[in-house]
Amino acid sequence: MPELPEVETMRRGIAAIQGGRIERIERVRCRRKPIRIEPVIATIRRRVIREQIASVDRRGKRVVVRLASDDRLVFEPRMTGLILLAYPPTHEHLRLRIELSGTRESQLLYWDRRGLGNVRLLSAEQFEEQLGPSRLGIDALEVTRNVLRDQLSASQREIKVALLDQRAIAGIGNLYASEILFVARVHPQKRCGRITRTQWQRIADATLHVLNEAIHYEGSTLGDGTYRNALNQRGQYQNHHRVYNRAGLQCTVCGNDSIRRIVQAQRSTFFCVACQAE
DNA sequence: CCCCAGTCCTGCGGGC
DNA sequence: TGCCCGCAGGACTGGG
């Protein structure tokens, strides 16, 4: 379930392909399994082959490889996508291989078990249109109390559901929304309109704290073990979760058996009924 | 504006 | 032991 910390870990893992020793894209190979890709592969090849890689960035839950031409190759892993330099978990689900020239041979792989993710080549204009500020909110690592308040306080939605809205804030998904609200001590069903200034401040602080902590541990590799970094190694943040997947277990803060699971917008939410009374 | 259910997909684990 | 079904949830869509 790549969210911001997992996607950022992938981005850092492949960042060595930018500039420097890596010269350019030499080949693009589609593997056996179909891939959601746009435009068609022939057009992608025509536009990327022999292009240099200018930078490797991230926009919310997407990795953005910017080429010297200013076209952008956007990887959106969704549930089970991985962006790798090597060691795909299975050969079967390898979807795309981009061969790069350089002093050392290099490659970029896109692997996706379920295939819900996608890869798109966008012009600078298309990128602005489809992934610009009108479609995708400010990056979650940049939030402040005032950004949260401006974006969400007019909403009557429950805060946990609102945090998942990528048009407001980009990068928070189901797992980190629960973790953030626990650290902020705000009840996940609290309506946005009823959240106080102090609570917005705590949510902003908790967002930065939790996401940076998760990046430090290279993200969360959950039960099915799908998520991996760019070298197919597991993340470790699952060992530091405070509430996610911990229903019925002891709260790390108050010590009570007060962690519950509820469903909001058809998704699991975990929280401590004692620590997040409001 | 918001909410909800359905869609895309695969693999897993529970229940019988 | 095998089969079916529900579940996981990111982003999007269509209907209310």
PDB file of C-alpha atoms (C1' of nucleotides) in Angstrom:
ATOM      1  CA  MET A   1       0.000   0.000   0.000  1.00  0.00           C
ATOM      2  CA  PRO A   2       2.510   2.547  -0.994  1.00  0.00           C
ATOM      3  CA  GLU A   3       1.727   5.881   0.633  1.00  0.00           C
ATOM      4  CA  LEU A   4       4.067   8.852   0.901  1.00  0.00           C
ATOM      5  CA  PRO A   5       6.814   7.165   2.996  1.00  0.00           C
ATOM      6  CA  GLU A   6       6.932   4.080   0.785  1.00  0.00           C
ATOM      7  CA  VAL A   7       6.918   6.108  -2.446  1.00  0.00           C
ATOM      8  CA  GLU A   8       9.582   8.441  -1.059  1.00  0.00           C
ATOM      9  CA  THR A   9      11.693   5.399  -0.167  1.00  0.00           C
ATOM     10  CA  MET A  10      11.351   4.121  -3.725  1.00  0.00           C
ATOM     11  CA  ARG A  11      12.261   7.564  -5.056  1.00  0.00           C
ATOM     12  CA  ARG A  12      15.396   7.736  -2.928  1.00  0.00           C
ATOM     13  CA  GLY A  13      16.253   4.201  -3.928  1.00  0.00           C
ATOM     14  CA  ILE A  14      16.322   4.997  -7.621  1.00  0.00           C
ATOM     15  CA  ALA A  15      17.654   8.562  -7.322  1.00  0.00           C
ATOM     16  CA  ALA A  16      21.107   7.395  -8.427  1.00  0.00           C
ATOM     17  CA  ILE A  17      19.816   7.183 -11.996  1.00  0.00           C
ATOM     18  CA  GLN A  18      19.614  10.967 -12.260  1.00  0.00           C
ATOM     19  CA  GLY A  19      22.381  13.014 -13.846  1.00  0.00           C
ATOM     20  CA  GLY A  20      26.012  12.062 -13.329  1.00  0.00           C
ATOM     21  CA  ARG A  21      27.123   8.701 -14.565  1.00  0.00           C
ATOM     22  CA  ILE A  22      23.885   7.508 -16.035  1.00  0.00           C
ATOM     23  CA  GLU A  23      23.759   8.753 -19.566  1.00  0.00           C
ATOM     24  CA  ARG A  24      20.358   8.055 -21.009  1.00  0.00           C
ATOM     25  CA  ILE A  25      17.475   5.684 -21.618  1.00  0.00           C
ATOM     26  CA  GLU A  26      18.520   3.011 -24.099  1.00  0.00           C
ATOM     27  CA  ARG A  27      15.610   0.584 -24.285  1.00  0.00           C
ATOM     28  CA  VAL A  28      12.090   0.158 -22.938  1.00  0.00           C
ATOM     29  CA  ARG A  29      10.851  -3.388 -22.688  1.00  0.00           C
ATOM     30  CA  CYS A  30       7.358  -4.538 -21.781  1.00  0.00           C
ATOM     31  CA  ARG A  31       7.195  -7.883 -20.087  1.00  0.00           C
ATOM     32  CA  ARG A  32       4.613 -10.610 -20.530  1.00  0.00           C
ATOM     33  CA  LYS A  33       2.016  -9.287 -18.100  1.00  0.00           C
ATOM     34  CA  PRO A  34      -0.013  -6.352 -19.319  1.00  0.00           C
ATOM     35  CA  ILE A  35       0.685  -2.942 -17.846  1.00  0.00           C
ATOM     36  CA  ARG A  36      -1.500   0.110 -17.576  1.00  0.00           C
ATOM     37  CA  ILE A  37       0.576   2.488 -19.581  1.00  0.00           C
ATOM     38  CA  GLU A  38      -0.070   5.698 -21.471  1.00  0.00           C
ATOM     39  CA  PRO A  39       0.450   6.528 -24.280  1.00  0.00           C
ATOM     40  CA  VAL A  40       1.067   3.305 -26.190  1.00  0.00           C
ATOM     41  CA  ILE A  41       4.493   1.789 -25.752  1.00  0.00           C
ATOM     42  CA  ALA A  42       5.652   2.662 -29.284  1.00  0.00           C
ATOM     43  CA  THR A  43       5.017   6.349 -28.614  1.00  0.00           C
ATOM     44  CA  ILE A  44       6.749   6.137 -25.259  1.00  0.00           C
ATOM     45  CA  ARG A  45       9.803   4.576 -26.892  1.00  0.00           C
ATOM     46  CA  ARG A  46       9.928   7.281 -29.542  1.00  0.00           C
ATOM     47  CA  ARG A  47       9.833  10.004 -26.914  1.00  0.00           C
ATOM     48  CA  VAL A  48      12.171   8.592 -24.241  1.00  0.00           C
ATOM     49  CA  ILE A  49      14.881   6.639 -25.986  1.00  0.00           C
ATOM     50  CA  ARG A  50      18.232   8.483 -25.903  1.00  0.00           C
ATOM     51  CA  GLU A  51      16.793  11.016 -23.463  1.00  0.00           C
ATOM     52  CA  GLN A  52      18.761  11.936 -20.354  1.00  0.00           C
ATOM     53  CA  ILE A  53      17.213  11.798 -16.898  1.00  0.00           C
ATOM     54  CA  ALA A  54      17.140  15.261 -15.368  1.00  0.00           C
ATOM     55  CA  SER A  55      15.671  14.464 -11.949  1.00  0.00           C
ATOM     56  CA  VAL A  56      13.758  11.947  -9.882  1.00  0.00           C
ATOM     57  CA  ASP A  57      10.986  13.599  -7.893  1.00  0.00           C
ATOM     58  CA  ARG A  58       7.827  12.684  -6.047  1.00  0.00           C
ATOM     59  CA  ARG A  59       4.340  14.123  -6.209  1.00  0.00           C
ATOM     60  CA  GLY A  60       2.134  12.716  -3.439  1.00  0.00           C
ATOM     61  CA  LYS A  61       2.108   8.953  -4.002  1.00  0.00           C
ATOM     62  CA  ARG A  62       3.751   9.082  -7.447  1.00  0.00           C
ATOM     63  CA  VAL A  63       7.386   8.974  -8.540  1.00  0.00           C
ATOM     64  CA  VAL A  64       8.164  11.469 -11.290  1.00  0.00           C
ATOM     65  CA  VAL A  65      11.180  10.866 -13.545  1.00  0.00           C
ATOM     66  CA  ARG A  66      11.806  14.106 -15.422  1.00  0.00           C
ATOM     67  CA  LEU A  67      13.673  13.835 -18.695  1.00  0.00           C
ATOM     68  CA  ALA A  68      15.920  16.427 -20.330  1.00  0.00           C
ATOM     69  CA  SER A  69      13.118  17.022 -22.841  1.00  0.00           C
ATOM     70  CA  ASP A  70      10.940  18.073 -19.879  1.00  0.00           C
ATOM     71  CA  ASP A  71       8.635  15.116 -20.453  1.00  0.00           C
ATOM     72  CA  ARG A  72       7.865  13.238 -17.249  1.00  0.00           C
ATOM     73  CA  LEU A  73       7.597   9.527 -16.723  1.00  0.00           C
ATOM     74  CA  VAL A  74       5.154   9.137 -13.845  1.00  0.00           C
ATOM     75  CA  PHE A  75       4.983   5.895 -11.838  1.00  0.00           C
ATOM     76  CA  GLU A  76       1.862   5.370  -9.733  1.00  0.00           C
ATOM     77  CA  PRO A  77       2.233   2.106  -7.768  1.00  0.00           C
ATOM     78  CA  ARG A  78      -1.233   2.159  -6.130  1.00  0.00           C
ATOM     79  CA  MET A  79      -1.610  -1.062  -4.115  1.00  0.00           C
ATOM     80  CA  THR A  80       1.136  -3.422  -5.143  1.00  0.00           C
ATOM     81  CA  GLY A  81       3.442  -1.585  -7.538  1.00  0.00           C
ATOM     82  CA  LEU A  82       7.201  -1.465  -6.969  1.00  0.00           C
ATOM     83  CA  ILE A  83       9.868   0.639  -8.634  1.00  0.00           C
ATOM     84  CA  LEU A  84      13.137  -1.244  -8.495  1.00  0.00           C
ATOM     85  CA  LEU A  85      16.739  -1.099  -9.601  1.00  0.00           C
ATOM     86  CA  ALA A  86      17.077  -4.887  -9.306  1.00  0.00           C
ATOM     87  CA  TYR A  87      15.736  -8.090  -7.747  1.00  0.00           C
ATOM     88  CA  PRO A  88      12.034  -8.130  -8.708  1.00  0.00           C
ATOM     89  CA  PRO A  89      10.169 -10.392  -6.224  1.00  0.00           C
ATOM     90  CA  THR A  90       8.853 -12.553  -9.069  1.00  0.00           C
ATOM     91  CA  HIS A  91       9.586 -12.696 -12.738  1.00  0.00           C
ATOM     92  CA  GLU A  92       5.899 -13.186 -13.441  1.00  0.00           C
ATOM     93  CA  HIS A  93       4.725  -9.759 -12.329  1.00  0.00           C
ATOM     94  CA  LEU A  94       7.493  -7.702 -13.843  1.00  0.00           C
ATOM     95  CA  ARG A  95       5.699  -5.245 -16.133  1.00  0.00           C
ATOM     96  CA  LEU A  96       8.312  -2.862 -17.514  1.00  0.00           C
ATOM     97  CA  ARG A  97      12.070  -2.697 -17.849  1.00  0.00           C
ATOM     98  CA  ILE A  98      13.846   0.512 -18.779  1.00  0.00           C
ATOM     99  CA  GLU A  99      17.492  -0.018 -19.669  1.00  0.00           C
ATOM    100  CA  LEU A 100      19.860   2.844 -19.003  1.00  0.00           C
ATOM    101  CA  SER A 101      23.345   3.433 -20.312  1.00  0.00           C
ATOM    102  CA  GLY A 102      26.200   4.712 -18.173  1.00  0.00           C
ATOM    103  CA  THR A 103      29.551   3.843 -16.727  1.00  0.00           C
ATOM    104  CA  ARG A 104      27.772   1.021 -14.979  1.00  0.00           C
ATOM    105  CA  GLU A 105      24.885  -0.809 -16.543  1.00  0.00           C
ATOM    106  CA  SER A 106      21.680   0.223 -14.953  1.00  0.00           C
ATOM    107  CA  GLN A 107      17.974  -0.334 -15.256  1.00  0.00           C
ATOM    108  CA  LEU A 108      14.641   0.713 -13.849  1.00  0.00           C
ATOM    109  CA  LEU A 109      11.987  -1.935 -13.269  1.00  0.00           C
ATOM    110  CA  TYR A 110       8.284  -1.607 -12.691  1.00  0.00           C
ATOM    111  CA  TRP A 111       6.794  -4.638 -10.931  1.00  0.00           C
ATOM    112  CA  ASP A 112       3.132  -4.938  -9.926  1.00  0.00           C
ATOM    113  CA  ARG A 113       1.414  -8.048  -8.596  1.00  0.00           C
ATOM    114  CA  ARG A 114      -2.166  -6.871  -8.888  1.00  0.00           C
ATOM    115  CA  GLY A 115      -1.579  -4.499 -11.722  1.00  0.00           C
ATOM    116  CA  LEU A 116      -3.690  -1.657 -10.365  1.00  0.00           C
ATOM    117  CA  GLY A 117      -0.823   0.783 -10.729  1.00  0.00           C
ATOM    118  CA  ASN A 118       0.173   2.612 -13.872  1.00  0.00           C
ATOM    119  CA  VAL A 119       2.968   4.349 -15.740  1.00  0.00           C
ATOM    120  CA  ARG A 120       2.358   7.471 -17.798  1.00  0.00           C
ATOM    121  CA  LEU A 121       4.503   9.706 -19.961  1.00  0.00           C
ATOM    122  CA  LEU A 122       3.289  13.293 -19.641  1.00  0.00           C
ATOM    123  CA  SER A 123       4.431  16.504 -21.312  1.00  0.00           C
ATOM    124  CA  ALA A 124       5.139  19.384 -18.928  1.00  0.00           C
ATOM    125  CA  GLU A 125       1.744  20.787 -19.865  1.00  0.00           C
ATOM    126  CA  GLN A 126      -0.112  17.525 -19.236  1.00  0.00           C
ATOM    127  CA  PHE A 127       1.735  17.125 -15.960  1.00  0.00           C
ATOM    128  CA  GLU A 128       0.605  20.547 -14.798  1.00  0.00           C
ATOM    129  CA  GLU A 129      -2.949  19.786 -15.883  1.00  0.00           C
ATOM    130  CA  GLN A 130      -3.226  16.315 -14.380  1.00  0.00           C
ATOM    131  CA  LEU A 131      -0.939  16.486 -11.356  1.00  0.00           C
ATOM    132  CA  GLY A 132      -0.780  20.232 -10.732  1.00  0.00           C
ATOM    133  CA  PRO A 133      -2.161  22.092  -7.727  1.00  0.00           C
ATOM    134  CA  SER A 134      -5.701  22.104  -9.132  1.00  0.00           C
ATOM    135  CA  ARG A 135      -5.817  18.303  -9.004  1.00  0.00           C
ATOM    136  CA  LEU A 136      -3.450  17.412  -6.199  1.00  0.00           C
ATOM    137  CA  GLY A 137      -3.035  19.256  -2.922  1.00  0.00           C
ATOM    138  CA  ILE A 138       0.125  20.323  -1.160  1.00  0.00           C
ATOM    139  CA  ASP A 139       2.557  17.547  -0.315  1.00  0.00           C
ATOM    140  CA  ALA A 140       1.885  16.088   3.119  1.00  0.00           C
ATOM    141  CA  LEU A 141       5.491  16.800   4.180  1.00  0.00           C
ATOM    142  CA  GLU A 142       4.773  20.499   3.654  1.00  0.00           C
ATOM    143  CA  VAL A 143       1.605  20.833   5.716  1.00  0.00           C
ATOM    144  CA  THR A 144       1.194  23.450   8.392  1.00  0.00           C
ATOM    145  CA  ARG A 145      -1.651  24.198  10.747  1.00  0.00           C
ATOM    146  CA  ASN A 146      -2.915  26.931   8.427  1.00  0.00           C
ATOM    147  CA  VAL A 147      -2.735  24.762   5.302  1.00  0.00           C
ATOM    148  CA  LEU A 148      -4.832  22.093   7.017  1.00  0.00           C
ATOM    149  CA  ARG A 149      -7.292  24.629   8.309  1.00  0.00           C
ATOM    150  CA  ASP A 150      -7.652  26.365   4.933  1.00  0.00           C
ATOM    151  CA  GLN A 151      -8.073  23.074   3.099  1.00  0.00           C
ATOM    152  CA  LEU A 152     -10.316  21.176   5.448  1.00  0.00           C
ATOM    153  CA  SER A 153     -12.048  23.261   8.094  1.00  0.00           C
ATOM    154  CA  ALA A 154     -15.029  24.109   5.865  1.00  0.00           C
ATOM    155  CA  SER A 155     -15.722  20.399   5.317  1.00  0.00           C
ATOM    156  CA  GLN A 156     -18.242  18.495   7.391  1.00  0.00           C
ATOM    157  CA  ARG A 157     -16.509  15.204   6.690  1.00  0.00           C
ATOM    158  CA  GLU A 158     -14.867  13.134   9.366  1.00  0.00           C
ATOM    159  CA  ILE A 159     -11.207  14.090   9.714  1.00  0.00           C
ATOM    160  CA  LYS A 160      -9.852  10.637   8.913  1.00  0.00           C
ATOM    161  CA  VAL A 161     -11.807  10.493   5.658  1.00  0.00           C
ATOM    162  CA  ALA A 162     -10.775  14.057   4.780  1.00  0.00           C
ATOM    163  CA  LEU A 163      -7.067  13.268   5.271  1.00  0.00           C
ATOM    164  CA  LEU A 164      -7.364  10.698   2.482  1.00  0.00           C
ATOM    165  CA  ASP A 165      -8.556  13.315  -0.022  1.00  0.00           C
ATOM    166  CA  GLN A 166      -5.552  13.817  -2.305  1.00  0.00           C
ATOM    167  CA  ARG A 167      -6.979  17.071  -3.705  1.00  0.00           C
ATOM    168  CA  ALA A 168      -6.588  18.608  -0.264  1.00  0.00           C
ATOM    169  CA  ILE A 169      -3.332  17.027   0.942  1.00  0.00           C
ATOM    170  CA  ALA A 170      -1.258  14.689  -1.222  1.00  0.00           C
ATOM    171  CA  GLY A 171       0.419  11.587   0.136  1.00  0.00           C
ATOM    172  CA  ILE A 172      -1.554  10.359   3.146  1.00  0.00           C
ATOM    173  CA  GLY A 173      -3.241   6.965   2.755  1.00  0.00           C
ATOM    174  CA  ASN A 174      -5.245   4.671   4.971  1.00  0.00           C
ATOM    175  CA  LEU A 175      -2.439   3.441   7.200  1.00  0.00           C
ATOM    176  CA  TYR A 176      -0.790   6.769   8.001  1.00  0.00           C
ATOM    177  CA  ALA A 177      -4.111   8.580   8.497  1.00  0.00           C
ATOM    178  CA  SER A 178      -4.762   6.365  11.547  1.00  0.00           C
ATOM    179  CA  GLU A 179      -1.211   6.746  12.838  1.00  0.00           C
ATOM    180  CA  ILE A 180      -1.252  10.540  12.430  1.00  0.00           C
ATOM    181  CA  LEU A 181      -4.556  11.003  14.281  1.00  0.00           C
ATOM    182  CA  PHE A 182      -3.367   8.822  17.123  1.00  0.00           C
ATOM    183  CA  VAL A 183      -0.233  10.915  17.608  1.00  0.00           C
ATOM    184  CA  ALA A 184      -2.356  14.081  17.322  1.00  0.00           C
ATOM    185  CA  ARG A 185      -4.827  12.658  19.901  1.00  0.00           C
ATOM    186  CA  VAL A 186      -7.806  13.479  17.667  1.00  0.00           C
ATOM    187  CA  HIS A 187     -10.748  11.108  17.241  1.00  0.00           C
ATOM    188  CA  PRO A 188     -10.954   9.841  13.630  1.00  0.00           C
ATOM    189  CA  GLN A 189     -14.705  10.552  13.461  1.00  0.00           C
ATOM    190  CA  LYS A 190     -14.325  14.163  14.568  1.00  0.00           C
ATOM    191  CA  ARG A 191     -15.980  16.433  11.988  1.00  0.00           C
ATOM    192  CA  CYS A 192     -13.496  18.786  10.315  1.00  0.00           C
ATOM    193  CA  GLY A 193     -15.662  21.795  11.114  1.00  0.00           C
ATOM    194  CA  ARG A 194     -15.413  21.083  14.838  1.00  0.00           C
ATOM    195  CA  ILE A 195     -11.649  20.768  15.014  1.00  0.00           C
ATOM    196  CA  THR A 196      -9.954  23.500  17.025  1.00  0.00           C
ATOM    197  CA  ARG A 197      -6.918  25.537  16.097  1.00  0.00           C
ATOM    198  CA  THR A 198      -4.866  23.638  18.659  1.00  0.00           C
ATOM    199  CA  GLN A 199      -5.969  20.327  17.201  1.00  0.00           C
ATOM    200  CA  TRP A 200      -5.087  21.426  13.643  1.00  0.00           C
ATOM    201  CA  GLN A 201      -1.668  22.300  15.002  1.00  0.00           C
ATOM    202  CA  ARG A 202      -1.310  18.846  16.538  1.00  0.00           C
ATOM    203  CA  ILE A 203      -2.463  17.161  13.330  1.00  0.00           C
ATOM    204  CA  ALA A 204       0.090  19.141  11.301  1.00  0.00           C
ATOM    205  CA  ASP A 205       2.875  18.303  13.757  1.00  0.00           C
ATOM    206  CA  ALA A 206       1.856  14.640  13.858  1.00  0.00           C
ATOM    207  CA  THR A 207       1.760  14.438  10.058  1.00  0.00           C
ATOM    208  CA  LEU A 208       5.375  15.563   9.744  1.00  0.00           C
ATOM    209  CA  HIS A 209       6.485  13.465  12.699  1.00  0.00           C
ATOM    210  CA  VAL A 210       4.854  10.208  11.585  1.00  0.00           C
ATOM    211  CA  LEU A 211       5.744  10.518   7.899  1.00  0.00           C
ATOM    212  CA  ASN A 212       9.379  11.397   8.582  1.00  0.00           C
ATOM    213  CA  GLU A 213       9.639   8.583  11.102  1.00  0.00           C
ATOM    214  CA  ALA A 214       8.187   6.161   8.543  1.00  0.00           C
ATOM    215  CA  ILE A 215      10.610   7.369   5.863  1.00  0.00           C
ATOM    216  CA  HIS A 216      13.443   6.782   8.331  1.00  0.00           C
ATOM    217  CA  TYR A 217      12.327   3.130   8.628  1.00  0.00           C
ATOM    218  CA  GLU A 218      11.840   2.880   4.848  1.00  0.00           C
ATOM    219  CA  GLY A 219       8.077   2.479   5.056  1.00  0.00           C
ATOM    220  CA  SER A 220       5.766  -0.317   6.197  1.00  0.00           C
ATOM    221  CA  THR A 221       5.899  -3.835   4.803  1.00  0.00           C
ATOM    222  CA  LEU A 222       2.636  -5.380   5.973  1.00  0.00           C
ATOM    223  CA  GLY A 223       1.490  -8.973   6.282  1.00  0.00           C
ATOM    224  CA  ASP A 224       1.501  -9.928   2.626  1.00  0.00           C
ATOM    225  CA  GLY A 225       5.035  -8.557   2.359  1.00  0.00           C
ATOM    226  CA  THR A 226       4.431  -6.862  -0.956  1.00  0.00           C
ATOM    227  CA  TYR A 227       5.980  -3.470  -0.350  1.00  0.00           C
ATOM    228  CA  ARG A 228       9.757  -3.340  -0.811  1.00  0.00           C
ATOM    229  CA  ASN A 229      12.360  -0.648  -1.408  1.00  0.00           C
ATOM    230  CA  ALA A 230      14.200  -0.266  -4.718  1.00  0.00           C
ATOM    231  CA  LEU A 231      16.450  -3.222  -3.888  1.00  0.00           C
ATOM    232  CA  ASN A 232      13.572  -5.502  -2.818  1.00  0.00           C
ATOM    233  CA  GLN A 233      14.241  -5.085   0.901  1.00  0.00           C
ATOM    234  CA  ARG A 234      11.433  -4.833   3.451  1.00  0.00           C
ATOM    235  CA  GLY A 235      10.526  -1.656   5.267  1.00  0.00           C
ATOM    236  CA  GLN A 236      10.618  -1.711   9.090  1.00  0.00           C
ATOM    237  CA  TYR A 237       8.009   0.809  10.147  1.00  0.00           C
ATOM    238  CA  GLN A 238       5.379  -1.894  10.697  1.00  0.00           C
ATOM    239  CA  ASN A 239       7.322  -2.681  13.885  1.00  0.00           C
ATOM    240  CA  HIS A 240       6.668   0.848  15.102  1.00  0.00           C
ATOM    241  CA  HIS A 241       2.968   1.210  14.337  1.00  0.00           C
ATOM    242  CA  ARG A 242       1.040   2.637  17.258  1.00  0.00           C
ATOM    243  CA  VAL A 243      -2.479   1.642  16.196  1.00  0.00           C
ATOM    244  CA  TYR A 244      -2.653   0.272  12.667  1.00  0.00           C
ATOM    245  CA  ASN A 245      -3.612  -3.431  12.621  1.00  0.00           C
ATOM    246  CA  ARG A 246      -3.422  -3.450  16.434  1.00  0.00           C
ATOM    247  CA  ALA A 247      -7.123  -3.796  17.328  1.00  0.00           C
ATOM    248  CA  GLY A 248      -7.558  -5.329  20.786  1.00  0.00           C
ATOM    249  CA  LEU A 249      -3.931  -4.794  21.728  1.00  0.00           C
ATOM    250  CA  GLN A 250      -2.517  -2.579  24.411  1.00  0.00           C
ATOM    251  CA  CYS A 251      -2.119   1.116  23.687  1.00  0.00           C
ATOM    252  CA  THR A 252       1.555   2.105  23.786  1.00  0.00           C
ATOM    253  CA  VAL A 253       0.671   5.392  25.484  1.00  0.00           C
ATOM    254  CA  CYS A 254      -2.095   4.735  28.025  1.00  0.00           C
ATOM    255  CA  GLY A 255      -1.517   1.020  28.519  1.00  0.00           C
ATOM    256  CA  ASN A 256      -5.190   0.076  28.238  1.00  0.00           C
ATOM    257  CA  ASP A 257      -6.554  -2.557  25.878  1.00  0.00           C
ATOM    258  CA  SER A 258      -8.292   0.266  24.101  1.00  0.00           C
ATOM    259  CA  ILE A 259      -7.289   0.077  20.456  1.00  0.00           C
ATOM    260  CA  ARG A 260     -10.320  -0.429  18.232  1.00  0.00           C
ATOM    261  CA  ARG A 261     -11.025  -0.999  14.572  1.00  0.00           C
ATOM    262  CA  ILE A 262     -13.906   0.814  12.918  1.00  0.00           C
ATOM    263  CA  VAL A 263     -14.875   1.248   9.262  1.00  0.00           C
ATOM    264  CA  GLN A 264     -15.014   4.684   7.657  1.00  0.00           C
ATOM    265  CA  ALA A 265     -15.715   5.145   3.937  1.00  0.00           C
ATOM    266  CA  GLN A 266     -15.329   1.359   3.531  1.00  0.00           C
ATOM    267  CA  ARG A 267     -11.827   1.401   5.005  1.00  0.00           C
ATOM    268  CA  SER A 268     -10.415   0.234   8.310  1.00  0.00           C
ATOM    269  CA  THR A 269      -9.549   2.874  10.868  1.00  0.00           C
ATOM    270  CA  PHE A 270      -7.634   2.092  14.051  1.00  0.00           C
ATOM    271  CA  PHE A 271      -7.575   4.319  17.111  1.00  0.00           C
ATOM    272  CA  CYS A 272      -7.343   4.338  20.897  1.00  0.00           C
ATOM    273  CA  VAL A 273     -10.690   5.062  22.544  1.00  0.00           C
ATOM    274  CA  ALA A 274      -8.905   6.383  25.623  1.00  0.00           C
ATOM    275  CA  CYS A 275      -6.229   8.605  24.051  1.00  0.00           C
ATOM    276  CA  GLN A 276      -8.427   9.867  21.226  1.00  0.00           C
ATOM    277  CA  ALA A 277     -11.572  10.617  23.201  1.00  0.00           C
ATOM    278  CA  GLU A 278     -11.993  13.825  21.221  1.00  0.00           C
TER     279      GLU A 278
ATOM    280  C1'  DC B   1     -20.476  20.129  -2.393  1.00  0.00           C
ATOM    281  C1'  DC B   2     -20.647  15.263  -0.303  1.00  0.00           C
ATOM    282  C1'  DC B   3     -21.425  10.315   0.121  1.00  0.00           C
ATOM    283  C1'  DC B   4     -21.738   5.630  -1.358  1.00  0.00           C
ATOM    284  C1'  DA B   5     -21.146   1.534  -4.108  1.00  0.00           C
ATOM    285  C1'  DG B   6     -18.846  -0.385  -7.827  1.00  0.00           C
ATOM    286  C1'  DT B   7     -14.576  -1.076 -10.634  1.00  0.00           C
ATOM    287  C1'  DC B   8      -9.977  -2.592 -11.426  1.00  0.00           C
ATOM    288  C1'  DC B   9      -6.788  -6.770  -9.804  1.00  0.00           C
ATOM    289  C1'  DT B  10      -4.303 -10.763  -7.151  1.00  0.00           C
ATOM    290  C1'  DG B  11      -3.251 -13.557  -3.259  1.00  0.00           C
ATOM    291  C1'  DC B  12      -4.300 -14.720   1.238  1.00  0.00           C
ATOM    292  C1'  DG B  13      -6.691 -16.870   4.893  1.00  0.00           C
ATOM    293  C1'  DG B  14     -11.143 -18.280   7.149  1.00  0.00           C
ATOM    294  C1'  DG B  15     -14.926 -21.278   6.999  1.00  0.00           C
ATOM    295  C1'  DC B  16     -17.128 -25.343   5.686  1.00  0.00           C
TER     296       DC B  16
ATOM    297  C1'  DT C   1      -7.958 -31.494   1.304  1.00  0.00           C
ATOM    298  C1'  DG C   2     -10.095 -28.283  -1.712  1.00  0.00           C
ATOM    299  C1'  DC C   3     -13.114 -24.720  -2.909  1.00  0.00           C
ATOM    300  C1'  DC C   4     -15.450 -20.376  -2.368  1.00  0.00           C
ATOM    301  C1'  DC C   5     -15.697 -16.013  -0.686  1.00  0.00           C
ATOM    302  C1'  DG C   6     -14.395 -11.883   1.593  1.00  0.00           C
ATOM    303  C1'  DC C   7     -10.898  -8.759   2.310  1.00  0.00           C
ATOM    304  C1'  DA C   8      -6.911  -5.665   1.561  1.00  0.00           C
ATOM    305  C1'  DG C   9      -7.441  -0.219  -0.195  1.00  0.00           C
ATOM    306  C1'  DG C  10      -5.531   3.864  -4.177  1.00  0.00           C
ATOM    307  C1'  DA C  11      -7.898   6.311  -7.442  1.00  0.00           C
ATOM    308  C1'  DC C  12     -11.549   6.942 -10.167  1.00  0.00           C
ATOM    309  C1'  DT C  13     -16.603   6.939 -11.856  1.00  0.00           C
ATOM    310  C1'  DG C  14     -21.545   7.372 -11.874  1.00  0.00           C
ATOM    311  C1'  DG C  15     -25.790   8.096  -9.357  1.00  0.00           C
ATOM    312  C1'  DG C  16     -28.286  10.155  -5.602  1.00  0.00           C
TER     313       DG C  16
END
